[in-house]
Amino acid sequence: MAITLLLHFNVQACMATNLPPSRDPDGKLRALQLSGYYRLYYKEFCPFSVHHGLSQTFSSKRSSGHTTQNKKYITSVKPVNEELVEDKSKDLQVTGDSIRRRFLQFYASRGHKVLPSASLVPEDPTVLLTIAGMLQFKPIFLGKVPRLVPCAATAQRCIRTNDVENVGRTARHHTFFEMLGNFSFGDYFKKEAIKWAWELTTIEFGLPANRLWISIYEEDDEAFAIWHDEVGVPVERIKRMGEDDNFWTSGITGPCGPCSEIYYDFQPEKGHSDIDLGDDTRFMEFYNLVFMQYNKKDDGSLEPLKQKNIDTGLGLERMARILQKVPNNYETDLIYPIIQTASELAHVTYETADAQSKTSLKIIGDHMRAIVYLISDGVVPSNIGRGYIVRRLVRRVVRTGRLLGIKGDGKGNTDGAFTPHIAEKVIALSSHIDEDVKGRTGRILEELKREELRFVQTLERGEKLLEEMLSDALASAKEDGRFPCLAGKDAFLLYDTYGFPVEITTEVAQERGVVVDMKGFDIEMDNQRRQSQAAHNAVKLEVGEGADIMENISDTEFLGYDMLSAKAIVESLIVNGKSVLQVSEGHDVEVLLNRTPFYAESGGQIGDHGFIYISEGENRENVVMEVKDVQKSAGSIFVHKGTIKQGVLEVGREVEAAVDAKLRQGAKVHHTATHLLQSALRRIIGQETSQAGSLVAFDRLRFDFNYHRPLADTEILQIEELINGWIGDAVLLQTKVMPLAEAKSAGAIAMFGEKYGEEVRVVEVPGVSMELCGGTHVFNTSEIRGFKIISEQGIASGVRRIEAVAGDAFVEYVNARDYHMKRLCTMLKVKAEDVTTRVENLVEDLRLARNEISNLREKTAVFKASSLANKAFVVGTSKEIRVLVEYMDDTDADSLKGAAEFLMNNLQDPAAIVLGSCPGEGKVSLVAAFTPTVVDLGVQARNFIGPIAKLCGGGGGGRPNFAQAGGRKPENLLNALENARSELVRILSEKAS
């Protein structure tokens, strides 16, 4: 009791912080933080929880990570007493950071290993982004890798975009959120998960019991008994729900099980009748407990899993909303400071803003968190995959900011960008979420600035396109006698491709007297949303024979750092996914050995090649397998893939495993060169440069990195000189194993895509680079011999790629270049140093010759056109319009354009000219030129030329007075021109009569 009173006293005396004024009647931004006494309480008394005289004690073995076998959990939970349902959280308005910390400490005191959040870029190929806390543990749940700890707790950063249209419009939808989770890997199960969740919720966070509702799977009587009989939740507040709501499945087959959810009731005064837990205005689900206890088979039947698991998720933003007593998740201290920053730039006040402006500010607050953490984790805006998600979110922020009236950077510079300023606030709030974000500030802000300014230009193009669409809609309506309407597909094109807000499209259209087909727009939007949800809304798990094969196989002992050949035992043979006892000559096979010198592909380095063989008597080989690839499966089991070339290989036989030494040396050379390259890039173009991918092959290396522009030739030269200097210095490499935290504090750089344990291998080139790396490397930089960049190019927005060669591949490359240079010297009859000058002169001569030919063609076309002018005929009575439609043989497109311009000047206004030609095999060129009077009559060249070109298998466009088109069917050109002539006569006769 004394501890409880001390806790209560010091919570009352906590410091103020920045929270929304909506929960402070005086308009001051206040919140309570945990005091030093409260932290001391956790440090000294974490094995005990004291509240109203109740105690909970845990085994000291449990706290050290011991499993549950042969021991009991002493778990005392007093049944719910309606007399003790006062809101214990009323004076506990803690910050989001303290909620996260208290959750992790709560489960750490109960034997859980607190693990860091995984990257938003998952290793799992079935999803683009990390969408759930359980994703990093998927291999453990599948039984493909052994558990390293019996249970764990995390605060996982997550991204979900399937409900992006609901962001800002509801109280709870987000693209970026944190999922607090506790996980059991065959350790504790349903009873402990339920009781701890209740204790965390009602005692640790002090939520009133009479505001909590429970949902369970309709057939889960065990969960019902625990909640009602042991925890004491009244029957009327436990809702049995169907499979769609409370039975979790990973897919058509695989791990699954019932789940139980805890809901918070914002309106308990409404009572217990006609309850709908799906009513967002009253209830919010904040804690989901998944009891992963079955494997769903192909026939739909359920079989118990050998290892029952617990997977839970508590939404940090949702718990913050409850504890901080705000109307929605956005007004918590996790997001509200970002909204305030956006409000300042828009010169509005959130509290007094209208509903639409509040929604816009919430969208910006949510999306900017997602954007910052995605870019920090190496995802840059692009048109594909994860990069497209970032680009869409940035565009949504920019167009939303424009709706709010933010111009330029919001500080007076109309040519600036405002998203970097808001990102600075997100970064300032990132310390307890991801400590690496602040170190990447420069890259994040630069990427945002570049993407926003690029998109502003796109928006401006969208405005021009909208004007053209509205003009077309007005013209078509005038011809057809209908009310002008902009098609839903056109409005969606503006929205989706150009990021043009449909609200602005509607507003501008109304000013021009045009309505927007919103029904058609909504149809297009729904189609896109369905595709997005189908692609990104599930984590796929499967339990198949592959998992069973690996179940009894121990991790492979890797010997390849010290030796290239070794004796080993064949543990398993796999053919077409099935385990076999022997494999004969000519068959492809996957071989699992107990130990191996072969390096398995990881960290960008490809797997070794070589042989597995058995020799008997006089060195006669009676079994030979050629190894063409080595991969890791189920954690650290090496899978040797290849073909039996001779004999029969059997399980249990002792074999000799030998790596191809020459190829291994090529991999070592290129892997060390990759480390040197990364270090050189950081020195030459800036420390903010970071790796975005790599490939270490036997004959080359490929290195992807984040950078906003191509490297200059001088920079490439500097990089090469720096690396070759380090090679010439003959530096001895140093490798050592150390704790991950120690390696990071020493400045070691993590290789992209690698997953690290608590102990890591550090490869250091003293004075040059230090990286976490499990790959193979040279002993001395002199082994690399030489380094040469063979290409540098962009592969996505903000991502560059360097390909280079080293070692033997470097020598081969230089020799090949020298051979080709000698041939050039012979052909051009010059010395090597004069080749460039000679080629430049030849190129200039060629350019002049081409220009001369082009000029001659244009003159010829104009001469032909002058002879055609007298073929023009007159159409119309009120206005006499000269019309000319002619075929001009093989005149090229540029010359055809010049001929049309000559004829327009020669025939003068009013005139309408259409010319066609066949400049080459399978090619058609068309041009339409209409003078101002013809355009004023409502006849536009760009509209007229399209149907004509379509007859020739092509299309085109241009301006109202001048348009060009092409086609692929020359045989249809004469008929198309005849059609053009008759159409012009018909239309102009009507307009000019």
mmCIF file of N, CA and C in Angstrom, residues 292-367:
data_model
loop_
_atom_site.group_PDB
_atom_site.id
_atom_site.type_symbol
_atom_site.label_atom_id
_atom_site.label_comp_id
_atom_site.label_asym_id
_atom_site.label_seq_id
_atom_site.Cartn_x
_atom_site.Cartn_y
_atom_site.Cartn_z
ATOM 1 N N MET A 292 -2.678 -18.624 -31.242
ATOM 2 C CA MET A 292 -2.292 -19.374 -32.432
ATOM 3 C C MET A 292 -2.112 -20.848 -32.048
ATOM 4 N N GLN A 293 -3.173 -21.636 -32.198
ATOM 5 C CA GLN A 293 -3.140 -22.996 -31.681
ATOM 6 C C GLN A 293 -3.445 -24.078 -32.719
ATOM 7 N N TYR A 294 -3.831 -23.683 -33.944
ATOM 8 C CA TYR A 294 -4.172 -24.681 -34.969
ATOM 9 C C TYR A 294 -3.361 -24.460 -36.245
ATOM 10 N N ASN A 295 -3.322 -25.515 -37.044
ATOM 11 C CA ASN A 295 -2.837 -25.420 -38.418
ATOM 12 C C ASN A 295 -4.001 -25.780 -39.331
ATOM 13 N N LYS A 296 -4.395 -24.855 -40.202
ATOM 14 C CA LYS A 296 -5.493 -25.129 -41.130
ATOM 15 C C LYS A 296 -4.930 -25.879 -42.336
ATOM 16 N N LYS A 297 -5.477 -27.046 -42.621
ATOM 17 C CA LYS A 297 -5.001 -27.891 -43.710
ATOM 18 C C LYS A 297 -5.732 -27.551 -45.010
ATOM 19 N N ASP A 298 -5.290 -28.189 -46.097
ATOM 20 C CA ASP A 298 -5.874 -27.903 -47.407
ATOM 21 C C ASP A 298 -7.372 -28.171 -47.457
ATOM 22 N N ASP A 299 -7.838 -29.173 -46.719
ATOM 23 C CA ASP A 299 -9.258 -29.512 -46.740
ATOM 24 C C ASP A 299 -10.082 -28.657 -45.774
ATOM 25 N N GLY A 300 -9.430 -27.678 -45.129
ATOM 26 C CA GLY A 300 -10.130 -26.787 -44.220
ATOM 27 C C GLY A 300 -10.181 -27.268 -42.792
ATOM 28 N N SER A 301 -9.738 -28.496 -42.546
ATOM 29 C CA SER A 301 -9.763 -29.025 -41.183
ATOM 30 C C SER A 301 -8.654 -28.400 -40.345
ATOM 31 N N LEU A 302 -8.850 -28.425 -39.029
ATOM 32 C CA LEU A 302 -7.891 -27.835 -38.103
ATOM 33 C C LEU A 302 -7.193 -28.923 -37.313
ATOM 34 N N GLU A 303 -5.872 -28.841 -37.251
ATOM 35 C CA GLU A 303 -5.121 -29.763 -36.423
ATOM 36 C C GLU A 303 -4.310 -28.950 -35.412
ATOM 37 N N PRO A 304 -4.193 -29.412 -34.175
ATOM 38 C CA PRO A 304 -3.451 -28.647 -33.156
ATOM 39 C C PRO A 304 -1.990 -28.478 -33.553
ATOM 40 N N LEU A 305 -1.468 -27.308 -33.316
ATOM 41 C CA LEU A 305 -0.048 -27.062 -33.559
ATOM 42 C C LEU A 305 0.779 -27.739 -32.473
ATOM 43 N N LYS A 306 1.955 -28.208 -32.850
ATOM 44 C CA LYS A 306 2.851 -28.798 -31.854
ATOM 45 C C LYS A 306 3.287 -27.743 -30.842
ATOM 46 N N GLN A 307 3.402 -26.513 -31.322
ATOM 47 C CA GLN A 307 3.831 -25.420 -30.453
ATOM 48 C C GLN A 307 2.770 -24.332 -30.492
ATOM 49 N N LYS A 308 2.058 -24.115 -29.403
ATOM 50 C CA LYS A 308 1.035 -23.080 -29.338
ATOM 51 C C LYS A 308 1.693 -21.736 -29.030
ATOM 52 N N ASN A 309 1.261 -20.733 -29.760
ATOM 53 C CA ASN A 309 1.906 -19.424 -29.667
ATOM 54 C C ASN A 309 0.908 -18.335 -29.301
ATOM 55 N N ILE A 310 1.437 -17.253 -28.786
ATOM 56 C CA ILE A 310 0.652 -16.062 -28.492
ATOM 57 C C ILE A 310 1.193 -14.898 -29.319
ATOM 58 N N ASP A 311 0.269 -14.193 -29.957
ATOM 59 C CA ASP A 311 0.611 -13.019 -30.771
ATOM 60 C C ASP A 311 -0.377 -11.920 -30.391
ATOM 61 N N THR A 312 0.094 -10.859 -29.769
ATOM 62 C CA THR A 312 -0.816 -9.793 -29.360
ATOM 63 C C THR A 312 -0.410 -8.465 -29.964
ATOM 64 N N GLY A 313 -1.359 -7.554 -29.984
ATOM 65 C CA GLY A 313 -1.078 -6.208 -30.462
ATOM 66 C C GLY A 313 -1.908 -5.174 -29.724
ATOM 67 N N LEU A 314 -1.247 -4.208 -29.101
ATOM 68 C CA LEU A 314 -1.919 -3.093 -28.448
ATOM 69 C C LEU A 314 -1.536 -1.821 -29.181
ATOM 70 N N GLY A 315 -2.516 -1.114 -29.714
ATOM 71 C CA GLY A 315 -2.238 0.101 -30.471
ATOM 72 C C GLY A 315 -1.816 1.237 -29.564
ATOM 73 N N LEU A 316 -0.579 1.709 -29.729
ATOM 74 C CA LEU A 316 -0.070 2.775 -28.867
ATOM 75 C C LEU A 316 -0.910 4.042 -29.003
ATOM 76 N N GLU A 317 -1.223 4.410 -30.233
ATOM 77 C CA GLU A 317 -1.996 5.634 -30.448
ATOM 78 C C GLU A 317 -3.375 5.531 -29.806
ATOM 79 N N ARG A 318 -3.960 4.353 -29.822
ATOM 80 C CA ARG A 318 -5.288 4.167 -29.238
ATOM 81 C C ARG A 318 -5.239 4.248 -27.711
ATOM 82 N N MET A 319 -4.231 3.619 -27.114
ATOM 83 C CA MET A 319 -4.112 3.706 -25.666
ATOM 84 C C MET A 319 -3.800 5.141 -25.243
ATOM 85 N N ALA A 320 -3.009 5.842 -26.020
ATOM 86 C CA ALA A 320 -2.706 7.246 -25.699
ATOM 87 C C ALA A 320 -3.984 8.082 -25.738
ATOM 88 N N ARG A 321 -4.837 7.820 -26.720
ATOM 89 C CA ARG A 321 -6.098 8.565 -26.804
ATOM 90 C C ARG A 321 -6.938 8.347 -25.542
ATOM 91 N N ILE A 322 -6.998 7.086 -25.086
ATOM 92 C CA ILE A 322 -7.802 6.768 -23.912
ATOM 93 C C ILE A 322 -7.231 7.444 -22.672
ATOM 94 N N LEU A 323 -5.931 7.275 -22.436
ATOM 95 C CA LEU A 323 -5.319 7.795 -21.222
ATOM 96 C C LEU A 323 -5.234 9.321 -21.221
ATOM 97 N N GLN A 324 -5.059 9.909 -22.390
ATOM 98 C CA GLN A 324 -4.933 11.364 -22.462
ATOM 99 C C GLN A 324 -6.282 12.058 -22.634
ATOM 100 N N LYS A 325 -7.349 11.259 -22.755
ATOM 101 C CA LYS A 325 -8.729 11.778 -22.766
ATOM 102 C C LYS A 325 -8.930 12.828 -23.854
ATOM 103 N N VAL A 326 -8.621 12.441 -25.072
ATOM 104 C CA VAL A 326 -8.837 13.310 -26.225
ATOM 105 C C VAL A 326 -9.813 12.633 -27.173
ATOM 106 N N PRO A 327 -10.481 13.392 -28.040
ATOM 107 C CA PRO A 327 -11.545 12.816 -28.868
ATOM 108 C C PRO A 327 -11.073 11.896 -29.981
ATOM 109 N N ASN A 328 -9.784 11.922 -30.330
ATOM 110 C CA ASN A 328 -9.289 11.050 -31.392
ATOM 111 C C ASN A 328 -7.799 10.835 -31.224
ATOM 112 N N ASN A 329 -7.254 9.869 -31.963
ATOM 113 C CA ASN A 329 -5.831 9.535 -31.845
ATOM 114 C C ASN A 329 -4.913 10.672 -32.250
ATOM 115 N N TYR A 330 -5.404 11.542 -33.119
ATOM 116 C CA TYR A 330 -4.557 12.602 -33.662
ATOM 117 C C TYR A 330 -4.243 13.690 -32.638
ATOM 118 N N GLU A 331 -5.071 13.801 -31.630
ATOM 119 C CA GLU A 331 -4.869 14.849 -30.643
ATOM 120 C C GLU A 331 -4.062 14.373 -29.438
ATOM 121 N N THR A 332 -3.375 13.253 -29.592
ATOM 122 C CA THR A 332 -2.436 12.795 -28.569
ATOM 123 C C THR A 332 -1.087 13.454 -28.813
ATOM 124 N N ASP A 333 -0.211 13.347 -27.806
ATOM 125 C CA ASP A 333 1.108 13.978 -27.951
ATOM 126 C C ASP A 333 1.988 13.264 -28.967
ATOM 127 N N LEU A 334 1.521 12.133 -29.507
ATOM 128 C CA LEU A 334 2.282 11.424 -30.536
ATOM 129 C C LEU A 334 2.163 12.108 -31.896
ATOM 130 N N ILE A 335 1.033 12.770 -32.136
ATOM 131 C CA ILE A 335 0.760 13.355 -33.456
ATOM 132 C C ILE A 335 0.456 14.850 -33.379
ATOM 133 N N TYR A 336 -0.152 15.291 -32.284
ATOM 134 C CA TYR A 336 -0.632 16.666 -32.216
ATOM 135 C C TYR A 336 0.458 17.722 -32.450
ATOM 136 N N PRO A 337 1.681 17.570 -31.924
ATOM 137 C CA PRO A 337 2.720 18.570 -32.209
ATOM 138 C C PRO A 337 2.998 18.734 -33.706
ATOM 139 N N ILE A 338 2.847 17.656 -34.475
ATOM 140 C CA ILE A 338 3.036 17.736 -35.927
ATOM 141 C C ILE A 338 1.897 18.539 -36.544
ATOM 142 N N ILE A 339 0.679 18.297 -36.066
ATOM 143 C CA ILE A 339 -0.481 19.048 -36.541
ATOM 144 C C ILE A 339 -0.305 20.537 -36.238
ATOM 145 N N GLN A 340 0.204 20.868 -35.048
ATOM 146 C CA GLN A 340 0.439 22.262 -34.695
ATOM 147 C C GLN A 340 1.411 22.932 -35.665
ATOM 148 N N THR A 341 2.471 22.210 -36.035
ATOM 149 C CA THR A 341 3.449 22.761 -36.970
ATOM 150 C C THR A 341 2.807 23.049 -38.315
ATOM 151 N N ALA A 342 1.982 22.105 -38.800
ATOM 152 C CA ALA A 342 1.273 22.314 -40.070
ATOM 153 C C ALA A 342 0.294 23.484 -39.949
ATOM 154 N N SER A 343 -0.354 23.614 -38.791
ATOM 155 C CA SER A 343 -1.298 24.712 -38.581
ATOM 156 C C SER A 343 -0.608 26.065 -38.696
ATOM 157 N N GLU A 344 0.582 26.154 -38.131
ATOM 158 C CA GLU A 344 1.328 27.409 -38.186
ATOM 159 C C GLU A 344 1.653 27.788 -39.633
ATOM 160 N N LEU A 345 2.050 26.796 -40.435
ATOM 161 C CA LEU A 345 2.378 27.079 -41.832
ATOM 162 C C LEU A 345 1.136 27.494 -42.624
ATOM 163 N N ALA A 346 -0.022 26.937 -42.239
ATOM 164 C CA ALA A 346 -1.269 27.251 -42.946
ATOM 165 C C ALA A 346 -1.966 28.487 -42.379
ATOM 166 N N HIS A 347 -1.390 29.027 -41.283
ATOM 167 C CA HIS A 347 -1.961 30.209 -40.631
ATOM 168 C C HIS A 347 -3.398 29.958 -40.184
ATOM 169 N N VAL A 348 -3.610 28.778 -39.585
ATOM 170 C CA VAL A 348 -4.904 28.453 -39.005
ATOM 171 C C VAL A 348 -4.669 27.913 -37.600
ATOM 172 N N THR A 349 -5.714 27.888 -36.796
ATOM 173 C CA THR A 349 -5.661 27.311 -35.466
ATOM 174 C C THR A 349 -6.516 26.059 -35.451
ATOM 175 N N TYR A 350 -5.924 24.966 -35.040
ATOM 176 C CA TYR A 350 -6.633 23.687 -35.105
ATOM 177 C C TYR A 350 -7.950 23.733 -34.343
ATOM 178 N N GLU A 351 -7.942 24.327 -33.150
ATOM 179 C CA GLU A 351 -9.136 24.299 -32.313
ATOM 180 C C GLU A 351 -10.306 25.041 -32.948
ATOM 181 N N THR A 352 -10.030 26.092 -33.707
ATOM 182 C CA THR A 352 -11.106 26.897 -34.306
ATOM 183 C C THR A 352 -11.324 26.601 -35.779
ATOM 184 N N ALA A 353 -10.559 25.669 -36.332
ATOM 185 C CA ALA A 353 -10.675 25.358 -37.758
ATOM 186 C C ALA A 353 -11.975 24.614 -38.040
ATOM 187 N N ASP A 354 -12.450 24.733 -39.300
ATOM 188 C CA ASP A 354 -13.647 23.983 -39.679
ATOM 189 C C ASP A 354 -13.303 22.508 -39.842
ATOM 190 N N ALA A 355 -14.332 21.682 -40.015
ATOM 191 C CA ALA A 355 -14.145 20.220 -40.047
ATOM 192 C C ALA A 355 -13.208 19.798 -41.172
ATOM 193 N N GLN A 356 -13.343 20.419 -42.372
ATOM 194 C CA GLN A 356 -12.506 20.029 -43.501
ATOM 195 C C GLN A 356 -11.045 20.355 -43.229
ATOM 196 N N SER A 357 -10.792 21.524 -42.634
ATOM 197 C CA SER A 357 -9.407 21.907 -42.336
ATOM 198 C C SER A 357 -8.808 20.991 -41.275
ATOM 199 N N LYS A 358 -9.604 20.600 -40.292
ATOM 200 C CA LYS A 358 -9.104 19.667 -39.279
ATOM 201 C C LYS A 358 -8.729 18.327 -39.916
ATOM 202 N N THR A 359 -9.582 17.863 -40.818
ATOM 203 C CA THR A 359 -9.273 16.611 -41.509
ATOM 204 C C THR A 359 -7.964 16.724 -42.274
ATOM 205 N N SER A 360 -7.776 17.840 -42.968
ATOM 206 C CA SER A 360 -6.545 18.049 -43.739
ATOM 207 C C SER A 360 -5.333 18.061 -42.827
ATOM 208 N N LEU A 361 -5.436 18.705 -41.681
ATOM 209 C CA LEU A 361 -4.308 18.757 -40.739
ATOM 210 C C LEU A 361 -4.002 17.369 -40.178
ATOM 211 N N LYS A 362 -5.044 16.573 -39.927
ATOM 212 C CA LYS A 362 -4.821 15.210 -39.440
ATOM 213 C C LYS A 362 -4.107 14.358 -40.495
ATOM 214 N N ILE A 363 -4.513 14.534 -41.747
ATOM 215 C CA ILE A 363 -3.862 13.780 -42.836
ATOM 216 C C ILE A 363 -2.377 14.109 -42.867
ATOM 217 N N ILE A 364 -2.049 15.381 -42.779
ATOM 218 C CA ILE A 364 -0.641 15.779 -42.802
ATOM 219 C C ILE A 364 0.096 15.203 -41.594
ATOM 220 N N GLY A 365 -0.524 15.294 -40.398
ATOM 221 C CA GLY A 365 0.117 14.772 -39.195
ATOM 222 C C GLY A 365 0.402 13.289 -39.291
ATOM 223 N N ASP A 366 -0.546 12.529 -39.817
ATOM 224 C CA ASP A 366 -0.364 11.078 -39.960
ATOM 225 C C ASP A 366 0.666 10.751 -41.036
ATOM 226 N N HIS A 367 0.456 11.293 -42.227
ATOM 227 C CA HIS A 367 1.301 10.906 -43.364
ATOM 228 C C HIS A 367 2.762 11.296 -43.165
#
